[in-house]
Amino acid sequence: QIAKAGASLVQSAKGKRDDPAPPGTWEDKYHGQSGGGVTAIDMLEYILQDTKAEEAQAHEDERLAQHMYEDSMAGLKQEEADTQDGLAADRKLLTEKEGSLLEKQRELVDAQNELKALEKYLDEIRPGCDFIMQNIDLRMSHRENERMALETSVTMIKESPGYEAQMAKEHTTALGECVDVCKAKTEEHVECKACLAHTSVPGYCAGHAGVMGC
């Protein structure tokens, strides 16, 4: 519109009819508003150029703003993706923790049930345990008497002729083919010990120099 207005003013200035020739006494020194018209055109051209410059700057600002917007959106999208990945990992971890919690809760219930069973069992055996503890001294006294009686019985059995005869028979059987040598030389003699070891007298004496008869 500014350009049209400037063009219109120029056309208007050019489209005027030529003024009639001034009389002879007219001195052509008056310029009227012609100078002002040129100044107005210059002003309009300046305004037009300034407007174009502002428009170009506005386009540049818009381009820069668009780049900044696109960069910001890219950053926000990456941040959103990272957040989604983190959220997925946290959900997975939460699921695992919840599963672990359920397992621990089941273990707790089992342990509580086991504890109740043990407490019930202790209540059942407590009377017997209390009886044993209340009579422990008497029981220990009886056990001591039983031990002494058994030791006395063992001593009496070992000193009986029948036990001694049986032990002698078993000992004779253990001497085997060496019984005659051992009875003739005594069991501490090297000939008896060598016979029982199934070796020669010199061989036995080589390893047992202090034995009787070596």
XYZ file of N, CA, C and O in Angstrom:
856
model
N 0.830 -1.202 0.000
C 0.000 0.000 0.000
C 0.861 1.247 0.000
O 0.544 2.250 -0.651
N 1.982 1.209 0.801
C 2.885 2.364 0.827
C 3.477 2.595 -0.545
O 3.583 3.719 -1.045
N 3.828 1.495 -1.225
C 4.403 1.615 -2.568
C 3.397 2.196 -3.538
O 3.713 3.043 -4.377
N 2.132 1.733 -3.398
C 1.079 2.253 -4.272
C 0.863 3.736 -4.029
O 0.658 4.526 -4.937
N 0.899 4.095 -2.741
C 0.705 5.514 -2.409
C 1.820 6.354 -2.996
O 1.597 7.440 -3.543
N 3.066 5.857 -2.891
C 4.201 6.604 -3.453
C 4.062 6.725 -4.949
O 4.300 7.783 -5.535
N 3.683 5.616 -5.603
C 3.530 5.633 -7.062
C 2.425 6.574 -7.468
O 2.507 7.283 -8.466
N 1.353 6.570 -6.663
C 0.224 7.459 -6.971
C 0.648 8.906 -6.886
O 0.290 9.740 -7.726
N 1.447 9.235 -5.838
C 1.912 10.614 -5.703
C 2.825 10.987 -6.847
O 2.769 12.095 -7.390
N 3.688 10.048 -7.248
C 4.588 10.340 -8.368
C 3.798 10.571 -9.635
O 4.024 11.501 -10.408
N 2.803 9.654 -9.865
C 1.975 9.779 -11.060
C 1.197 11.074 -11.037
O 1.028 11.742 -12.040
N 0.729 11.423 -9.830
C -0.036 12.661 -9.708
C 0.834 13.857 -10.030
O 0.408 14.802 -10.668
N 2.099 13.781 -9.547
C 3.011 14.891 -9.808
C 3.333 14.991 -11.284
O 3.431 16.074 -11.856
N 3.492 13.821 -11.931
C 3.834 13.826 -13.356
C 2.618 14.107 -14.238
O 2.733 14.573 -15.348
N 1.443 13.710 -13.690
C 0.248 13.834 -14.535
C -0.354 15.221 -14.573
O -1.366 15.469 -15.220
N 0.210 16.194 -13.852
C -0.341 17.555 -13.899
C -0.109 18.167 -15.282
O 0.888 17.931 -15.931
N -1.052 18.964 -15.662
C -0.890 19.688 -16.929
C 0.214 20.725 -16.789
O 0.448 21.246 -15.715
N 0.856 20.917 -17.843
C 1.905 21.947 -17.817
C 1.275 23.300 -17.516
O 0.213 23.646 -18.050
N 1.921 23.954 -16.577
C 1.399 25.288 -16.239
C 1.524 26.224 -17.454
O 2.481 26.097 -18.256
N 0.596 27.165 -17.596
C 0.736 28.120 -18.721
C 1.986 28.971 -18.558
O 2.468 29.145 -17.448
N 2.479 29.374 -19.637
C 3.715 30.185 -19.590
C 3.458 31.445 -18.795
O 2.425 32.094 -18.941
N 4.362 31.746 -17.898
C 4.166 32.921 -17.072
C 4.328 34.187 -17.913
O 4.975 34.166 -18.954
N 3.760 35.189 -17.448
C 3.946 36.464 -18.167
C 5.400 36.893 -18.124
O 6.191 36.331 -17.371
N 5.705 37.836 -18.923
C 7.084 38.284 -19.059
C 7.676 38.782 -17.770
O 8.878 38.699 -17.561
N 6.843 39.242 -16.950
C 7.376 39.749 -15.673
C 7.540 38.631 -14.653
O 7.965 38.855 -13.523
N 7.147 37.407 -15.079
C 7.246 36.258 -14.118
C 8.654 35.778 -14.026
O 9.310 35.498 -15.029
N 9.139 35.687 -12.873
C 10.483 35.143 -12.664
C 10.347 33.729 -12.136
O 9.689 33.486 -11.114
N 10.899 32.787 -12.854
C 10.722 31.351 -12.506
C 11.672 30.967 -11.380
O 12.617 30.205 -11.549
N 11.442 31.585 -10.238
C 12.255 31.241 -9.050
C 11.444 30.548 -7.969
O 11.951 30.079 -6.981
N 10.128 30.482 -8.144
C 9.290 29.848 -7.119
C 9.144 28.370 -7.463
O 8.697 28.018 -8.557
N 9.539 27.513 -6.525
C 9.485 26.058 -6.765
C 8.239 25.434 -6.173
O 7.973 24.261 -6.410
N 7.509 26.212 -5.412
C 6.275 25.672 -4.816
C 6.554 24.459 -3.934
O 7.496 24.455 -3.162
N 5.761 23.353 -4.111
C 5.902 22.127 -3.288
C 6.635 21.006 -4.009
O 6.593 19.870 -3.604
N 7.293 21.357 -5.143
C 7.986 20.290 -5.883
C 9.093 19.657 -5.046
O 9.279 18.462 -5.034
N 9.797 20.481 -4.341
C 10.854 19.920 -3.455
C 10.261 19.050 -2.374
O 10.772 17.984 -2.021
N 9.154 19.485 -1.807
C 8.487 18.670 -0.777
C 7.983 17.366 -1.326
O 7.994 16.343 -0.649
N 7.561 17.363 -2.611
C 7.099 16.106 -3.208
C 8.219 15.108 -3.333
O 8.062 13.922 -3.056
N 9.389 15.572 -3.737
C 10.537 14.663 -3.828
C 10.899 14.108 -2.459
O 11.205 12.945 -2.297
N 10.869 14.988 -1.459
C 11.172 14.527 -0.093
C 10.181 13.476 0.367
O 10.552 12.486 1.018
N 8.924 13.640 0.047
C 7.894 12.656 0.417
C 8.162 11.326 -0.259
O 8.034 10.252 0.336
N 8.565 11.379 -1.543
C 8.873 10.128 -2.260
C 10.062 9.442 -1.622
O 10.063 8.216 -1.422
N 11.084 10.237 -1.299
C 12.244 9.636 -0.622
C 11.850 8.995 0.691
O 12.329 7.912 1.062
N 10.967 9.674 1.404
C 10.510 9.138 2.687
C 9.761 7.829 2.487
O 9.964 6.854 3.223
N 8.924 7.808 1.459
C 8.160 6.584 1.187
C 9.087 5.449 0.768
O 8.910 4.287 1.165
N 10.084 5.790 -0.043
C 11.043 4.749 -0.432
C 11.824 4.256 0.782
O 12.113 3.055 0.915
N 12.176 5.173 1.686
C 12.886 4.775 2.910
C 12.009 3.851 3.766
O 12.457 2.821 4.296
N 10.727 4.273 3.857
C 9.790 3.444 4.641
C 9.657 2.067 4.004
O 9.632 1.034 4.693
N 9.581 2.025 2.662
C 9.473 0.752 1.959
C 10.688 -0.121 2.223
O 10.566 -1.322 2.515
N 11.884 0.475 2.106
C 13.110 -0.298 2.360
C 13.164 -0.781 3.806
O 13.556 -1.917 4.096
N 12.791 0.116 4.721
C 12.808 -0.253 6.138
C 11.828 -1.381 6.418
O 12.108 -2.305 7.198
N 10.671 -1.290 5.745
C 9.665 -2.347 5.924
C 10.182 -3.674 5.393
O 10.002 -4.728 6.018
N 10.841 -3.627 4.222
C 11.410 -4.860 3.665
C 12.485 -5.422 4.599
O 12.594 -6.638 4.793
N 13.288 -4.524 5.158
C 14.339 -4.978 6.086
C 13.715 -5.620 7.319
O 14.174 -6.659 7.812
N 12.663 -4.979 7.833
C 11.982 -5.543 9.002
C 11.359 -6.898 8.661
O 11.373 -7.833 9.469
N 10.805 -6.986 7.424
C 10.209 -8.253 7.006
C 11.282 -9.344 6.905
O 11.092 -10.474 7.349
N 12.451 -8.964 6.328
C 13.543 -9.940 6.221
C 14.027 -10.366 7.601
O 14.293 -11.545 7.854
N 14.148 -9.377 8.514
C 14.566 -9.698 9.876
C 13.546 -10.592 10.563
O 13.892 -11.511 11.322
N 12.252 -10.289 10.305
C 11.202 -11.112 10.898
C 11.295 -12.543 10.397
O 11.137 -13.512 11.168
N 11.577 -12.718 9.054
C 11.738 -14.070 8.509
C 12.930 -14.778 9.144
O 12.869 -15.970 9.461
N 14.028 -14.019 9.304
C 15.221 -14.614 9.918
C 14.946 -15.012 11.356
O 15.337 -16.098 11.815
N 14.265 -14.107 12.092
C 13.917 -14.434 13.482
C 13.014 -15.654 13.549
O 13.151 -16.514 14.433
N 12.072 -15.722 12.595
C 11.163 -16.871 12.565
C 11.925 -18.158 12.264
O 11.679 -19.207 12.857
N 12.917 -18.048 11.308
C 13.718 -19.232 10.977
C 14.526 -19.706 12.192
O 14.571 -20.898 12.513
N 15.165 -18.742 12.879
C 15.942 -19.090 14.068
C 15.041 -19.673 15.159
O 15.400 -20.649 15.836
N 13.867 -19.065 15.322
C 12.930 -19.571 16.327
C 12.477 -20.984 15.982
O 12.320 -21.837 16.856
N 12.269 -21.241 14.659
C 11.865 -22.576 14.232
C 12.960 -23.601 14.535
O 12.686 -24.703 15.018
N 14.234 -23.213 14.245
C 15.349 -24.111 14.566
C 15.424 -24.367 16.069
O 15.628 -25.514 16.516
N 15.283 -23.293 16.846
C 15.328 -23.454 18.295
C 14.188 -24.354 18.771
O 14.364 -25.206 19.647
N 13.013 -24.183 18.163
C 11.855 -25.006 18.529
C 12.119 -26.468 18.191
O 11.850 -27.372 19.002
N 12.651 -26.690 16.966
C 12.928 -28.072 16.557
C 13.983 -28.704 17.448
O 13.865 -29.872 17.848
N 15.041 -27.945 17.776
C 16.079 -28.477 18.680
C 15.491 -28.776 20.055
O 15.803 -29.804 20.678
N 14.669 -27.869 20.545
C 14.050 -28.072 21.852
C 13.150 -29.293 21.845
O 13.164 -30.105 22.778
N 12.361 -29.458 20.753
C 11.474 -30.615 20.653
C 12.270 -31.908 20.588
O 11.893 -32.915 21.195
N 13.394 -31.876 19.837
C 14.238 -33.075 19.758
C 14.788 -33.431 21.139
O 14.800 -34.597 21.545
N 15.241 -32.408 21.863
C 15.746 -32.658 23.214
C 14.663 -33.189 24.134
O 14.893 -34.113 24.931
N 13.477 -32.590 24.021
C 12.370 -33.039 24.874
C 11.943 -34.470 24.533
O 11.620 -35.267 25.429
N 11.949 -34.795 23.219
C 11.597 -36.160 22.822
C 12.622 -37.166 23.336
O 12.263 -38.259 23.792
N 13.926 -36.804 23.258
C 14.960 -37.689 23.791
C 14.807 -37.857 25.300
O 14.937 -38.961 25.841
N 14.516 -36.742 25.959
C 14.309 -36.803 27.412
C 13.092 -37.665 27.751
O 13.107 -38.438 28.716
N 12.046 -37.530 26.921
C 10.855 -38.356 27.136
C 11.174 -39.833 26.952
O 10.736 -40.690 27.731
N 11.980 -40.137 25.887
C 12.362 -41.534 25.643
C 13.183 -42.077 26.802
O 12.956 -43.208 27.263
N 14.138 -41.260 27.275
C 14.950 -41.694 28.416
C 14.079 -41.912 29.653
O 14.276 -42.875 30.412
N 13.133 -41.002 29.843
C 12.232 -41.134 30.996
C 11.386 -42.401 30.887
O 11.166 -43.106 31.875
N 10.914 -42.688 29.651
C 10.116 -43.899 29.448
C 10.946 -45.148 29.724
O 10.467 -46.109 30.334
N 12.222 -45.131 29.252
C 13.106 -46.269 29.522
C 13.323 -46.431 31.019
O 13.279 -47.550 31.555
N 13.583 -45.306 31.699
C 13.769 -45.366 33.150
C 12.519 -45.851 33.853
O 12.587 -46.636 34.806
N 11.364 -45.404 33.369
C 10.103 -45.832 33.971
C 9.882 -47.322 33.768
O 9.432 -48.026 34.693
N 10.221 -47.823 32.568
C 10.076 -49.257 32.302
C 10.994 -50.066 33.217
O 10.586 -51.102 33.775
N 12.237 -49.583 33.384
C 13.176 -50.284 34.276
C 12.671 -50.262 35.712
O 12.755 -51.267 36.440
N 12.136 -49.115 36.138
C 11.614 -49.013 37.503
C 10.408 -49.936 37.697
O 10.247 -50.551 38.764
N 9.559 -50.031 36.661
C 8.406 -50.928 36.770
C 8.845 -52.385 36.859
O 8.269 -53.167 37.626
N 9.855 -52.737 36.060
C 10.379 -54.097 36.115
C 10.943 -54.397 37.499
O 10.680 -55.454 38.081
N 11.728 -53.434 38.033
C 12.302 -53.609 39.365
C 11.204 -53.704 40.409
O 11.281 -54.520 41.351
N 10.162 -52.889 40.264
C 9.041 -52.926 41.212
C 8.359 -54.285 41.179
O 8.011 -54.838 42.232
N 8.185 -54.825 39.959
C 7.568 -56.148 39.836
C 8.411 -57.211 40.530
O 7.881 -58.091 41.239
N 9.736 -57.126 40.332
C 10.622 -58.091 40.990
C 10.555 -57.948 42.505
O 10.513 -58.952 43.235
N 10.549 -56.699 42.993
C 10.487 -56.478 44.432
C 9.166 -56.958 45.007
O 9.123 -57.503 46.118
N 8.093 -56.752 44.257
C 6.792 -57.219 44.735
C 6.768 -58.736 44.818
O 6.224 -59.314 45.760
N 7.360 -59.403 43.782
C 7.454 -60.860 43.817
C 8.278 -61.336 45.000
O 7.915 -62.300 45.684
N 9.412 -60.650 45.249
C 10.255 -61.000 46.397
C 9.505 -60.784 47.712
O 9.617 -61.583 48.641
N 8.737 -59.696 47.761
C 7.964 -59.414 48.975
C 6.935 -60.504 49.226
O 6.762 -60.961 50.372
N 6.260 -60.950 48.172
C 5.275 -62.024 48.332
C 5.948 -63.307 48.824
O 5.406 -64.017 49.682
N 7.132 -63.598 48.267
C 7.859 -64.789 48.701
C 8.250 -64.682 50.172
O 8.111 -65.646 50.939
N 8.736 -63.498 50.580
C 9.101 -63.296 51.976
C 7.880 -63.399 52.883
O 7.969 -63.925 54.002
N 6.751 -62.908 52.406
C 5.532 -62.999 53.205
C 5.110 -64.454 53.380
O 4.677 -64.853 54.468
N 5.239 -65.249 52.308
C 4.925 -66.679 52.428
C 5.886 -67.357 53.392
O 5.473 -68.206 54.214
N 7.178 -67.002 53.298
C 8.157 -67.581 54.218
C 7.836 -67.186 55.663
O 7.997 -68.000 56.588
N 7.394 -65.949 55.848
C 7.029 -65.498 57.193
C 5.854 -66.289 57.733
O 5.846 -66.709 58.899
N 4.854 -66.510 56.871
C 3.687 -67.296 57.300
C 4.115 -68.718 57.666
O 3.679 -69.266 58.695
N 4.973 -69.326 56.843
C 5.462 -70.678 57.140
C 6.229 -70.703 58.458
O 6.065 -71.631 59.267
N 7.085 -69.697 58.662
C 7.859 -69.643 59.912
C 6.939 -69.458 61.114
O 7.158 -70.074 62.176
N 5.919 -68.629 60.973
C 4.977 -68.427 62.075
C 4.208 -69.714 62.380
O 3.997 -70.056 63.558
N 3.818 -70.427 61.326
C 3.123 -71.707 61.535
C 4.036 -72.722 62.208
O 3.607 -73.474 63.103
N 5.307 -72.747 61.775
C 6.269 -73.670 62.396
C 6.487 -73.315 63.863
O 6.584 -74.196 64.728
N 6.569 -72.005 64.146
C 6.736 -71.568 65.525
C 5.549 -71.992 66.380
O 5.720 -72.467 67.521
N 4.349 -71.829 65.844
C 3.153 -72.252 66.593
C 3.163 -73.749 66.857
O 2.795 -74.195 67.953
N 3.616 -74.528 65.827
C 3.683 -75.976 66.005
C 4.692 -76.353 67.090
O 4.440 -77.233 67.928
N 5.840 -75.660 67.103
C 6.858 -75.935 68.123
C 6.357 -75.550 69.510
O 6.595 -76.277 70.499
N 5.690 -74.415 69.589
C 5.140 -73.998 70.889
C 4.102 -74.996 71.389
O 4.051 -75.315 72.590
N 3.286 -75.505 70.464
C 2.297 -76.511 70.844
C 2.976 -77.787 71.323
O 2.573 -78.392 72.323
N 4.039 -78.200 70.612
C 4.775 -79.399 71.008
C 5.427 -79.225 72.378
O 5.411 -80.145 73.214
N 6.003 -78.017 72.620
C 6.601 -77.749 73.924
C 5.558 -77.806 75.034
O 5.833 -78.307 76.137
N 4.367 -77.287 74.750
C 3.295 -77.357 75.747
C 2.914 -78.801 76.047
O 2.580 -79.148 77.192
N 2.992 -79.650 75.004
C 2.627 -81.056 75.199
C 3.661 -81.805 76.022
O 3.309 -82.669 76.846
N 4.950 -81.518 75.804
C 5.993 -82.268 76.514
C 6.416 -81.588 77.815
O 7.196 -82.161 78.574
N 5.908 -80.372 78.066
C 6.334 -79.646 79.258
C 6.055 -80.410 80.557
O 6.914 -80.433 81.448
N 4.893 -81.051 80.715
C 4.667 -81.790 81.971
C 5.727 -82.861 82.225
O 6.211 -83.006 83.345
N 6.078 -83.619 81.177
C 7.097 -84.655 81.349
C 8.452 -84.050 81.681
O 9.182 -84.570 82.545
N 8.792 -82.930 80.978
C 10.073 -82.269 81.252
C 10.098 -81.722 82.681
O 11.116 -81.827 83.374
N 8.985 -81.152 83.099
C 8.922 -80.617 84.464
C 9.087 -81.747 85.486
O 9.786 -81.572 86.496
N 8.482 -82.899 85.192
C 8.610 -84.030 86.119
C 10.058 -84.495 86.206
O 10.575 -84.768 87.304
N 10.731 -84.553 85.028
C 12.134 -84.983 85.019
C 12.995 -84.002 85.786
O 13.851 -84.401 86.597
N 12.797 -82.722 85.587
C 13.607 -81.727 86.266
C 13.338 -81.710 87.765
O 14.263 -81.509 88.569
N 12.106 -81.941 88.150
C 11.775 -81.950 89.573
C 12.341 -83.171 90.283
O 12.597 -83.132 91.499
N 12.556 -84.257 89.530
C 13.037 -85.502 90.147
C 14.420 -85.880 89.646
O 14.823 -87.047 89.756
N 15.149 -84.910 89.090
C 16.440 -85.209 88.502
C 17.435 -85.720 89.531
O 18.203 -86.653 89.256
N 17.430 -85.134 90.743
C 18.369 -85.577 91.778
C 18.103 -87.014 92.171
O 19.036 -87.822 92.336
N 16.821 -87.341 92.314
C 16.461 -88.714 92.691
C 16.842 -89.679 91.579
O 17.382 -90.772 91.846
N 16.608 -89.275 90.345
C 16.954 -90.126 89.210
C 18.460 -90.326 89.118
O 18.939 -91.446 88.841
N 19.243 -89.248 89.344
C 20.693 -89.379 89.305
C 21.183 -90.300 90.408
O 22.127 -91.086 90.214
N 20.565 -90.218 91.576
C 20.928 -91.109 92.684
C 20.657 -92.554 92.322
O 21.475 -93.449 92.577
N 19.498 -92.794 91.704
C 19.165 -94.169 91.285
C 20.138 -94.662 90.231
O 20.559 -95.833 90.260
N 20.512 -93.777 89.281
C 21.457 -94.199 88.230
C 22.814 -94.532 88.830
O 23.474 -95.478 88.396
N 23.227 -93.775 89.850
C 24.504 -94.064 90.506
C 24.467 -95.404 91.207
O 25.428 -96.191 91.135
N 23.354 -95.681 91.862
C 23.198 -96.977 92.532
C 23.209 -98.114 91.514
O 23.826 -99.178 91.754
N 22.550 -97.886 90.374
C 22.543 -98.911 89.335
C 23.944 -99.126 88.779
O 24.347 -100.264 88.516
N 24.698 -98.042 88.590
C 26.058 -98.173 88.074
C 26.933 -98.969 89.028
O 27.687 -99.869 88.605
N 26.853 -98.646 90.309
C 27.658 -99.359 91.304
C 27.265 -100.828 91.369
O 28.136 -101.716 91.493
N 25.989 -101.109 91.248
C 25.527 -102.504 91.274
C 26.047 -103.258 90.064
O 26.474 -104.425 90.178
N 26.049 -102.601 88.890
C 26.568 -103.250 87.690
C 28.064 -103.505 87.799
O 28.553 -104.581 87.401
N 28.798 -102.518 88.307
C 30.240 -102.728 88.475
C 30.520 -103.871 89.436
O 31.437 -104.679 89.209
N 29.759 -103.969 90.497
C 29.933 -105.075 91.453
C 29.635 -106.409 90.801
O 30.366 -107.410 90.997
N 28.585 -106.429 89.975
C 28.223 -107.667 89.284
C 29.324 -108.087 88.327
O 29.675 -109.274 88.234
N 29.886 -107.100 87.601
C 30.957 -107.415 86.659
C 32.172 -107.978 87.397
O 32.793 -108.955 86.960
N 32.517 -107.346 88.496
C 33.663 -107.826 89.287
C 33.428 -109.249 89.771
O 34.327 -110.115 89.698
N 32.230 -109.520 90.256
C 31.912 -110.859 90.769
C 31.962 -111.879 89.644
O 32.451 -113.002 89.836
N 31.474 -111.472 88.458
C 31.497 -112.410 87.336
C 32.926 -112.712 86.924
O 33.297 -113.870 86.662
N 33.763 -111.655 86.834
C 35.150 -111.871 86.431
C 35.928 -112.708 87.424
O 36.880 -113.408 87.054
N 35.533 -112.635 88.691
C 36.246 -113.414 89.708
C 35.694 -114.826 89.869
O 36.260 -115.628 90.611
N 34.641 -115.130 89.162
C 34.047 -116.465 89.281
C 34.893 -117.487 88.537
O 35.513 -117.158 87.525
N 34.961 -118.737 89.001
C 35.742 -119.788 88.335
C 35.289 -120.032 86.906
O 36.108 -120.269 86.014
N 34.021 -119.976 86.669
C 33.520 -120.229 85.317
C 34.004 -119.174 84.319
O 34.375 -119.496 83.188
N 33.991 -117.913 84.748
C 34.444 -116.835 83.860
C 35.926 -116.981 83.575
O 36.372 -116.845 82.431
N 36.711 -117.301 84.649
C 38.152 -117.447 84.460
C 38.463 -118.603 83.538
O 39.365 -118.510 82.693
N 37.717 -119.692 83.668
C 37.947 -120.855 82.803
C 37.605 -120.509 81.355
O 38.324 -120.888 80.424
N 36.526 -119.783 81.157
C 36.135 -119.404 79.803
C 37.160 -118.469 79.164
O 37.489 -118.616 77.994
N 37.658 -117.517 79.942
C 38.653 -116.608 79.428
C 39.943 -117.323 79.084
O 40.598 -117.029 78.079
N 40.329 -118.316 79.933
C 41.529 -119.094 79.649
C 41.357 -119.909 78.384
O 42.286 -120.018 77.560
N 40.176 -120.440 78.185
C 39.912 -121.219 76.982
C 39.989 -120.337 75.743
O 40.587 -120.719 74.733
N 39.385 -119.151 75.830
C 39.426 -118.230 74.695
C 40.848 -117.772 74.409
O 41.245 -117.619 73.242
N 41.659 -117.590 75.453
C 43.031 -117.170 75.255
C 43.846 -118.274 74.601
O 44.659 -118.003 73.695
N 43.592 -119.493 75.018
C 44.306 -120.634 74.434
C 43.950 -120.777 72.963
O 44.807 -121.035 72.115
N 42.678 -120.558 72.646
C 42.241 -120.632 71.250
C 42.908 -119.527 70.429
O 43.288 -119.740 69.276
N 43.065 -118.338 71.010
C 43.696 -117.230 70.302
C 45.166 -117.511 70.018
O 45.705 -117.065 68.997
N 45.874 -118.295 70.904
C 47.275 -118.620 70.662
C 47.442 -119.581 69.497
O 48.481 -119.583 68.830
N 46.433 -120.337 69.192
C 46.443 -121.227 68.034
C 47.585 -122.219 68.072
O 47.829 -122.888 69.084
N 48.332 -122.340 66.948
C 49.421 -123.301 66.820
C 50.623 -122.954 67.688
O 51.549 -123.766 67.828
N 50.620 -121.735 68.285
C 51.744 -121.314 69.114
C 51.504 -121.623 70.595
O 52.311 -121.215 71.444
N 50.399 -122.291 70.913
C 50.034 -122.482 72.311
C 51.099 -123.270 73.070
O 51.440 -122.938 74.225
N 51.660 -124.305 72.458
C 52.654 -125.128 73.158
C 53.932 -124.326 73.402
O 54.515 -124.378 74.508
N 54.392 -123.566 72.397
C 55.609 -122.763 72.551
C 55.404 -121.706 73.624
O 56.272 -121.469 74.484
N 54.253 -121.051 73.595
C 53.998 -119.969 74.542
C 53.859 -120.509 75.971
O 54.279 -119.840 76.931
N 53.283 -121.699 76.113
C 53.150 -122.265 77.454
C 54.505 -122.738 77.965
O 54.791 -122.645 79.160
N 55.349 -123.204 77.064
C 56.659 -123.702 77.472
C 57.615 -122.554 77.782
O 58.411 -122.638 78.744
N 57.559 -121.469 77.006
C 58.506 -120.369 77.162
C 57.911 -119.113 77.814
O 58.624 -118.137 78.020
N 56.643 -119.101 78.081
C 55.848 -117.946 78.531
C 55.579 -117.019 77.331
O 56.359 -116.981 76.363
N 54.525 -116.320 77.435
C 54.090 -115.478 76.316
C 54.980 -114.244 76.122
O 54.918 -113.595 75.087
N 55.820 -113.932 77.103
C 56.719 -112.791 76.967
C 58.017 -113.162 76.282
O 58.811 -112.285 75.945
N 58.231 -114.455 76.025
C 59.460 -114.889 75.392
C 59.406 -114.627 73.894
O 58.348 -114.628 73.280
N 60.607 -114.446 73.317
C 60.694 -114.086 71.906
C 60.173 -115.202 71.017
O 59.608 -114.945 69.952
N 60.340 -116.457 71.453
C 59.881 -117.562 70.613
C 58.354 -117.538 70.487
O 57.809 -117.786 69.397
N 57.667 -117.211 71.577
C 56.197 -117.106 71.537
C 55.772 -115.927 70.670
O 54.890 -116.047 69.815
N 56.416 -114.779 70.876
C 56.044 -113.576 70.110
C 56.374 -113.732 68.631
O 55.618 -113.285 67.760
N 57.502 -114.367 68.305
C 57.871 -114.590 66.912
C 56.888 -115.521 66.238
O 56.516 -115.331 65.070
N 56.456 -116.563 66.993
C 55.478 -117.507 66.447
C 54.159 -116.805 66.153
O 53.558 -116.994 65.096
N 53.708 -115.993 67.117
C 52.446 -115.270 66.914
C 52.547 -114.279 65.766
O 51.565 -114.022 65.059
N 53.746 -113.708 65.538
C 53.946 -112.751 64.447
C 54.270 -113.439 63.127
O 54.434 -112.756 62.104
N 54.338 -114.770 63.135
C 54.626 -115.550 61.934
C 55.937 -115.099 61.299
O 56.019 -114.850 60.086
N 56.979 -114.990 62.134
C 58.293 -114.622 61.641
C 59.339 -115.406 62.412
O 59.030 -116.133 63.376
N 60.613 -115.267 62.014
C 61.692 -115.992 62.688
C 62.111 -115.221 63.936
O 61.840 -114.022 64.084
N 62.796 -115.972 64.827
C 63.271 -115.342 66.054
C 64.290 -114.245 65.748
O 64.187 -113.146 66.299
N 65.302 -114.502 64.877
C 66.249 -113.418 64.566
C 65.556 -112.201 63.938
O 65.885 -111.061 64.233
N 64.592 -112.475 63.039
C 63.876 -111.362 62.414
C 63.076 -110.550 63.437
O 63.025 -109.307 63.363
N 62.449 -111.220 64.388
C 61.686 -110.495 65.422
C 62.607 -109.723 66.332
O 62.328 -108.578 66.697
N 63.764 -110.336 66.676
C 64.720 -109.658 67.569
C 65.338 -108.434 66.884
O 65.716 -107.462 67.547
N 65.434 -108.473 65.534
C 65.997 -107.336 64.823
C 65.167 -106.092 65.043
O 65.693 -104.978 65.056
N 63.887 -106.241 65.223
C 63.030 -105.082 65.450
C 62.606 -104.927 66.892
O 61.984 -103.917 67.242
N 62.882 -105.902 67.761
C 62.468 -105.846 69.159
C 63.611 -106.371 70.022
O 63.546 -107.461 70.597
N 64.693 -105.617 70.083
C 65.908 -106.076 70.765
C 65.691 -106.295 72.253
O 66.378 -107.120 72.888
N 64.759 -105.623 72.889
C 64.596 -105.748 74.332
C 63.708 -106.873 74.783
O 63.447 -107.030 75.982
N 63.186 -107.685 73.853
C 62.275 -108.779 74.228
C 63.075 -109.922 74.860
O 64.216 -110.188 74.503
N 62.433 -110.574 75.802
C 63.091 -111.684 76.515
C 63.526 -112.762 75.528
O 62.753 -113.155 74.671
N 64.783 -113.182 75.621
C 65.335 -114.252 74.814
C 66.069 -113.791 73.583
O 66.659 -114.601 72.870
N 66.012 -112.452 73.269
C 66.741 -111.951 72.088
C 68.217 -111.795 72.405
O 68.586 -111.422 73.519
